[in-house]
PDB file of C-alpha atoms in Angstrom:
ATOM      1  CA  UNK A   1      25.693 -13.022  -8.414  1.00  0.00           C
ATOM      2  CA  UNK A   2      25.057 -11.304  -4.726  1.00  0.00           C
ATOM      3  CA  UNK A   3      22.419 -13.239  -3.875  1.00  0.00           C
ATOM      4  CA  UNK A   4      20.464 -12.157  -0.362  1.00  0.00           C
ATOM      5  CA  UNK A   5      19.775 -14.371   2.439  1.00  0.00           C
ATOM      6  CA  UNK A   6      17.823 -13.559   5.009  1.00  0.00           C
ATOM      7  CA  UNK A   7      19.142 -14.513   8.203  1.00  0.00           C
ATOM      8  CA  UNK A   8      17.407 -14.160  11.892  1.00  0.00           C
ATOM      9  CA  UNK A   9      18.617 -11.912  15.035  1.00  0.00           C
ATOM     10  CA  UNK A  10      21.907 -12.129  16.003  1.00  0.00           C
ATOM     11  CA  UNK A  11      23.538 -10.240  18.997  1.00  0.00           C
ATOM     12  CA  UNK A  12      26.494  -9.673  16.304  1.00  0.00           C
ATOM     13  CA  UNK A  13      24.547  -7.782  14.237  1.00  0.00           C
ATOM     14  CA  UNK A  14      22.576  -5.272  16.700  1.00  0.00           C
ATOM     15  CA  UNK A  15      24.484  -2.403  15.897  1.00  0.00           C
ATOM     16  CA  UNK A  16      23.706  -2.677  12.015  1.00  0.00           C
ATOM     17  CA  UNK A  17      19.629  -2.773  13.210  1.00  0.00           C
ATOM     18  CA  UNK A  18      20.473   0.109  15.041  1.00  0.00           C
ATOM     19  CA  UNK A  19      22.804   1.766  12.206  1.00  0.00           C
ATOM     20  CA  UNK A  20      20.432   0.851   9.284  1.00  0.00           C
ATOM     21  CA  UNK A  21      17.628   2.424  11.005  1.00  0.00           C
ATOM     22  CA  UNK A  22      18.942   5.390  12.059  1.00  0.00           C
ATOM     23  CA  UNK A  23      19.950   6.502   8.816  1.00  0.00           C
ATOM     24  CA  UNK A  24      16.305   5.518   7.187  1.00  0.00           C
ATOM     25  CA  UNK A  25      14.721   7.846  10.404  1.00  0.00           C
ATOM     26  CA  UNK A  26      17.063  10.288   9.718  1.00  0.00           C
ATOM     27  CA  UNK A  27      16.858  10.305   5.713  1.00  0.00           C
ATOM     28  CA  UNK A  28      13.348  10.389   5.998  1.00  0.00           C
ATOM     29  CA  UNK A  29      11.886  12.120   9.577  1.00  0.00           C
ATOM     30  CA  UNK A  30      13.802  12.457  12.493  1.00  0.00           C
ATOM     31  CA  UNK A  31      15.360  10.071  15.405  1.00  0.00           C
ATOM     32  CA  UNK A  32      12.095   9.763  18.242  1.00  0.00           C
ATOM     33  CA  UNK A  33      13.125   9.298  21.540  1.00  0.00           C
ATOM     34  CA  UNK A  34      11.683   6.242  21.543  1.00  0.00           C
ATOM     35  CA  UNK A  35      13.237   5.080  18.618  1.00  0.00           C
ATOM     36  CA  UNK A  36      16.592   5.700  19.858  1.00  0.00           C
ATOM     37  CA  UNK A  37      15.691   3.706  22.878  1.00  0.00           C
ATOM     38  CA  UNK A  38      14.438   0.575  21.165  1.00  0.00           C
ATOM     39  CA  UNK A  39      17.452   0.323  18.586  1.00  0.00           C
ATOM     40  CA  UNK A  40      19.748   0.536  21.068  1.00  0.00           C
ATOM     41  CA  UNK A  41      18.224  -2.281  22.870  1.00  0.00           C
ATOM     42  CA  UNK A  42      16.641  -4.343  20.374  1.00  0.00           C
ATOM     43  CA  UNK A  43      17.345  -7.252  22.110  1.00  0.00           C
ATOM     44  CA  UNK A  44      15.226  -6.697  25.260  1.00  0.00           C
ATOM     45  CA  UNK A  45      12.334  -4.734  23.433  1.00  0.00           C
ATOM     46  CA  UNK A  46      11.914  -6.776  20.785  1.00  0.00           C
ATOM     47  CA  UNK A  47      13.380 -10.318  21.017  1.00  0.00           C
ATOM     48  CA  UNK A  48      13.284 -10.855  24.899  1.00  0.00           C
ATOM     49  CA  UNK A  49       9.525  -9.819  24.621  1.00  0.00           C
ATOM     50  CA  UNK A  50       8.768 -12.787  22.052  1.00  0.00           C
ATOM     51  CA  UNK A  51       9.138 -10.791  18.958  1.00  0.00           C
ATOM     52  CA  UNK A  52      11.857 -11.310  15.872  1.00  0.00           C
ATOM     53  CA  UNK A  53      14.620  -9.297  14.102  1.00  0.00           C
ATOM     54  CA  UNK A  54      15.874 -10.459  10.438  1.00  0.00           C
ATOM     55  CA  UNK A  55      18.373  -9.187   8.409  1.00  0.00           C
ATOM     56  CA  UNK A  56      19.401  -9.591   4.562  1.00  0.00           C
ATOM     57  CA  UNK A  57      23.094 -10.560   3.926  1.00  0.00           C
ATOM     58  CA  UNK A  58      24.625  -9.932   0.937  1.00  0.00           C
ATOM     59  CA  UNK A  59      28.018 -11.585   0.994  1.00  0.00           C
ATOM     60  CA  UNK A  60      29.287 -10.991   4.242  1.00  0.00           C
ATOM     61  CA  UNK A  61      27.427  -7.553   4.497  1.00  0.00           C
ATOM     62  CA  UNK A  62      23.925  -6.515   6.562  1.00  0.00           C
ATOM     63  CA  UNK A  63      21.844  -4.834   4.189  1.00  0.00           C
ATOM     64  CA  UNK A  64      18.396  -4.670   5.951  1.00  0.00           C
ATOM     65  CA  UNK A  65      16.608  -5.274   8.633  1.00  0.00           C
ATOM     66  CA  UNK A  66      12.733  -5.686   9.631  1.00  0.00           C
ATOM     67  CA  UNK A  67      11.282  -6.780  12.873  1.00  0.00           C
ATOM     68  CA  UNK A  68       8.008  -8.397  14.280  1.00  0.00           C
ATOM     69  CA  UNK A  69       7.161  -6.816  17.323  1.00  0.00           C
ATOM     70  CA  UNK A  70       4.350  -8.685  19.324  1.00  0.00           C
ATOM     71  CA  UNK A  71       1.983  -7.281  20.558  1.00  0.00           C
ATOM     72  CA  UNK A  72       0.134  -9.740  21.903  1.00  0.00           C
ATOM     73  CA  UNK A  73      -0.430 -13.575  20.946  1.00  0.00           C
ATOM     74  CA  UNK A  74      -0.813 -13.985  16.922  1.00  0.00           C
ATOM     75  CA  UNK A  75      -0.318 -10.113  16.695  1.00  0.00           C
ATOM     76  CA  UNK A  76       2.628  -8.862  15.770  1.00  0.00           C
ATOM     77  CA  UNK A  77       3.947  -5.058  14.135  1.00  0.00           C
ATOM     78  CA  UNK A  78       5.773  -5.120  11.153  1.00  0.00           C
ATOM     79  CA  UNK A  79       8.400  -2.167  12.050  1.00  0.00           C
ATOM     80  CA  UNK A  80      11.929  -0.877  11.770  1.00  0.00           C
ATOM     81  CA  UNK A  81      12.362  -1.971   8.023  1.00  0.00           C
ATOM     82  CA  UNK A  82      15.234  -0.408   6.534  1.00  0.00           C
ATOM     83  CA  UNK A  83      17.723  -1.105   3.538  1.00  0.00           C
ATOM     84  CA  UNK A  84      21.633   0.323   2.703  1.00  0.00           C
ATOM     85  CA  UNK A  85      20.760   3.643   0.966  1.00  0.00           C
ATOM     86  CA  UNK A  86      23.055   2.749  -1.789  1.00  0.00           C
ATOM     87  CA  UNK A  87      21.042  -0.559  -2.740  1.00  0.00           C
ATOM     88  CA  UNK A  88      17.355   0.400  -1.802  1.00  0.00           C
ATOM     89  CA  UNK A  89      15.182  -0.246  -5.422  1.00  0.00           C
ATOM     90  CA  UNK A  90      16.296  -3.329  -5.462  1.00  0.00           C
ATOM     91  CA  UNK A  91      13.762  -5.184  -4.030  1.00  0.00           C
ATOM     92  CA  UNK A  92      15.564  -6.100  -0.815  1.00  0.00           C
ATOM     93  CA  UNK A  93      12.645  -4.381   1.434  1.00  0.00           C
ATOM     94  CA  UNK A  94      10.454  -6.648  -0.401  1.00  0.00           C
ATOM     95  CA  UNK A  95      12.496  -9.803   0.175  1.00  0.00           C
ATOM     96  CA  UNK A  96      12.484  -9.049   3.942  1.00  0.00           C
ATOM     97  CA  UNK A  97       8.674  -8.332   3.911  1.00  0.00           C
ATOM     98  CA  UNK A  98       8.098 -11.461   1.808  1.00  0.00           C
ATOM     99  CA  UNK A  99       9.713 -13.509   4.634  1.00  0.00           C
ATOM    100  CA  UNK A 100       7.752 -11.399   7.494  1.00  0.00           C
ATOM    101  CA  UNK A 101       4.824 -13.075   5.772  1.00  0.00           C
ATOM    102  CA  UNK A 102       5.787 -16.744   5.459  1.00  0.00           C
ATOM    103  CA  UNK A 103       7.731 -16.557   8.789  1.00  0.00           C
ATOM    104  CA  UNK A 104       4.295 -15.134  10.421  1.00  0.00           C
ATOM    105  CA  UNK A 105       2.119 -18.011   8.621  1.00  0.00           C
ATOM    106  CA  UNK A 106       4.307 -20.778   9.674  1.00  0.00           C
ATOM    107  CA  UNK A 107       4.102 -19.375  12.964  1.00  0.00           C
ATOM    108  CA  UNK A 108       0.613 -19.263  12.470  1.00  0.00           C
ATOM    109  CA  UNK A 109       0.263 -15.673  13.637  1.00  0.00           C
ATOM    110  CA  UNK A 110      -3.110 -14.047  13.026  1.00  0.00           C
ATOM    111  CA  UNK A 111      -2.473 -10.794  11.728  1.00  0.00           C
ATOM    112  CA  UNK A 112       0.190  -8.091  11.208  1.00  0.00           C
ATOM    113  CA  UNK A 113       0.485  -4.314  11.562  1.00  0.00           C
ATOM    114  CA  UNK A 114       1.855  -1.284  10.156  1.00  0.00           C
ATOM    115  CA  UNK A 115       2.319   2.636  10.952  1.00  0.00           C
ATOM    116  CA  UNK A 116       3.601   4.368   8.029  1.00  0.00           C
ATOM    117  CA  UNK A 117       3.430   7.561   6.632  1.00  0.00           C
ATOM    118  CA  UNK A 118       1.582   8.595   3.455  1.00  0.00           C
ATOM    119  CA  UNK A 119       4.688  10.425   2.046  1.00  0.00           C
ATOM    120  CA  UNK A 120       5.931   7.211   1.604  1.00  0.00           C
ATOM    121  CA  UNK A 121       3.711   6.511  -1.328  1.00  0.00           C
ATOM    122  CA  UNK A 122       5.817   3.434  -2.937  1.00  0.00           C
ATOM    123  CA  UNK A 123       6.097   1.403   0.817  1.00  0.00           C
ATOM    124  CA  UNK A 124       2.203   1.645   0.981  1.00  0.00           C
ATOM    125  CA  UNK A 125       1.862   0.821  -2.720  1.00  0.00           C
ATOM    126  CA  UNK A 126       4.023  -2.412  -1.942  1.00  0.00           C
ATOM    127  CA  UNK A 127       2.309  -2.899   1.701  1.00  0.00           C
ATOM    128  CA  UNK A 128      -0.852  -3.173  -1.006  1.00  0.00           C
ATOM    129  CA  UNK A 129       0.469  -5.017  -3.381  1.00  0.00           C
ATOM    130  CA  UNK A 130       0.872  -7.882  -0.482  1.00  0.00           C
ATOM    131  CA  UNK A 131      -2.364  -7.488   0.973  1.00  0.00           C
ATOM    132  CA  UNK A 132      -2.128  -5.185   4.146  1.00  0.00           C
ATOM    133  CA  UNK A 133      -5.342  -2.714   4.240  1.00  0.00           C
ATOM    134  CA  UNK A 134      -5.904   0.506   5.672  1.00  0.00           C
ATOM    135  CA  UNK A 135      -7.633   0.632   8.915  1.00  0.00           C
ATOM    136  CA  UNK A 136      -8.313   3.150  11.576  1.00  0.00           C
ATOM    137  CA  UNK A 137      -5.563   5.032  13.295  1.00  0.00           C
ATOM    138  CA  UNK A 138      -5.335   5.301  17.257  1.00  0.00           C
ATOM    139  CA  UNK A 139      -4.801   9.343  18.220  1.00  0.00           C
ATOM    140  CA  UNK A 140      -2.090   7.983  20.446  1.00  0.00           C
ATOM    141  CA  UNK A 141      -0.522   5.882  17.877  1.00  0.00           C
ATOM    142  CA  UNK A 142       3.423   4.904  18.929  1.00  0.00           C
ATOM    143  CA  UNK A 143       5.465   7.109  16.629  1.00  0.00           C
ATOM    144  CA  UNK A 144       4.190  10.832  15.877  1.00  0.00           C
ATOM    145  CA  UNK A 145       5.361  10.516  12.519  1.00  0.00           C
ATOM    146  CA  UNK A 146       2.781   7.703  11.772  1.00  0.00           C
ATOM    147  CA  UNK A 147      -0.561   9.052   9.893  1.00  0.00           C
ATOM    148  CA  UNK A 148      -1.464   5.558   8.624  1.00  0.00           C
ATOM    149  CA  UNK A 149      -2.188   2.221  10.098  1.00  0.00           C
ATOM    150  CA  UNK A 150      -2.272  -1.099   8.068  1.00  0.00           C
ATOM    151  CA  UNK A 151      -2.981  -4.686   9.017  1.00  0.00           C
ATOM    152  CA  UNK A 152      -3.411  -8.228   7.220  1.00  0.00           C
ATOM    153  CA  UNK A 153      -5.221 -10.801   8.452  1.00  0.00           C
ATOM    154  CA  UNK A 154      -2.860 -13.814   7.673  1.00  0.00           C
ATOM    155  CA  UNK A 155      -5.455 -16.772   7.125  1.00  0.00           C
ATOM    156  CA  UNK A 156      -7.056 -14.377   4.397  1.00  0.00           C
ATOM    157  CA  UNK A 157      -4.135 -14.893   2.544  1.00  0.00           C
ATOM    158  CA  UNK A 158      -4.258 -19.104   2.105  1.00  0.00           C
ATOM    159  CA  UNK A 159      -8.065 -17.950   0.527  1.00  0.00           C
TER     160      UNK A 159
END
């Protein structure tokens, strides 16, 4: 059985978070300039600024990504999820998501957020199906491609 583990940031594996996410922007919208900028240098934006990069590892292969991108303190932005074309509907998207969450309440974070886009109509069914609500979008919002914003308020969940 290929079993998934999901395994955090390592420098070794930068250029799959870059390589995985490239191909979802691509496949889907098109390469911002500030997404280019970030997954080349995950590293400083994300990690040396107190956020966290995971992967799932199938075998010996990278076969998604997510990160937590802080914010600030207890807030974090669950972004740059992505998953091998060839084995996305298998629920590995929700495995890394499903470890966002636990990761974030042992951390003891207080909330998460989201920018999607409403073409995406199974992610937000899933960001639903864990919890993560629709709120109010900023007109400046990070990524022009974004037309919905999502959070969920961790300590709702232990309710």
């Amino acid at each position: 059985m290929n079993t998934i583990s999901i395994i955090p940031f390592d420098e070794l594996y930068a250029k799959d978070f870059y390589d995985l996410n490239i191909e979802w922007l691509e496949t889907f919208f098109y390469v911002e300039p500030h997404d280019e900028e970030v997954l080349s240098q995950a590293k400083s934006y994300i990690i040396d600024k107190g956020g966290h990069i995971f992967f799932a590892k199938q075998n010996d292969t990278i076969v998604g990504t997510v990160a937590l991108i802080k914010i600030e303190d207890g807030v974090f932005e669950l972004s740059k999820m992505a998953v091998l074309p060839k084995l996305r509907g298998q629920k590995i998207g929700q495995q890394l998501l499903q470890y966002c969450l636990d990761f974030a309440k042992t951390q003891k974070f207080e909330k998460l957020l989201l920018y999607s886009n409403r073409k995406l109509e199974n992610a937000i069914y899933i960001y639903e199906k864990y919890g993560f609500v629709e709120i109010p979008i900023e007109t400046d919002n990070p990524y022009a491609r974004g037309d919905i914003k999502m959070e969920l308020i961790l300590d709702k969940l232990d309710r």
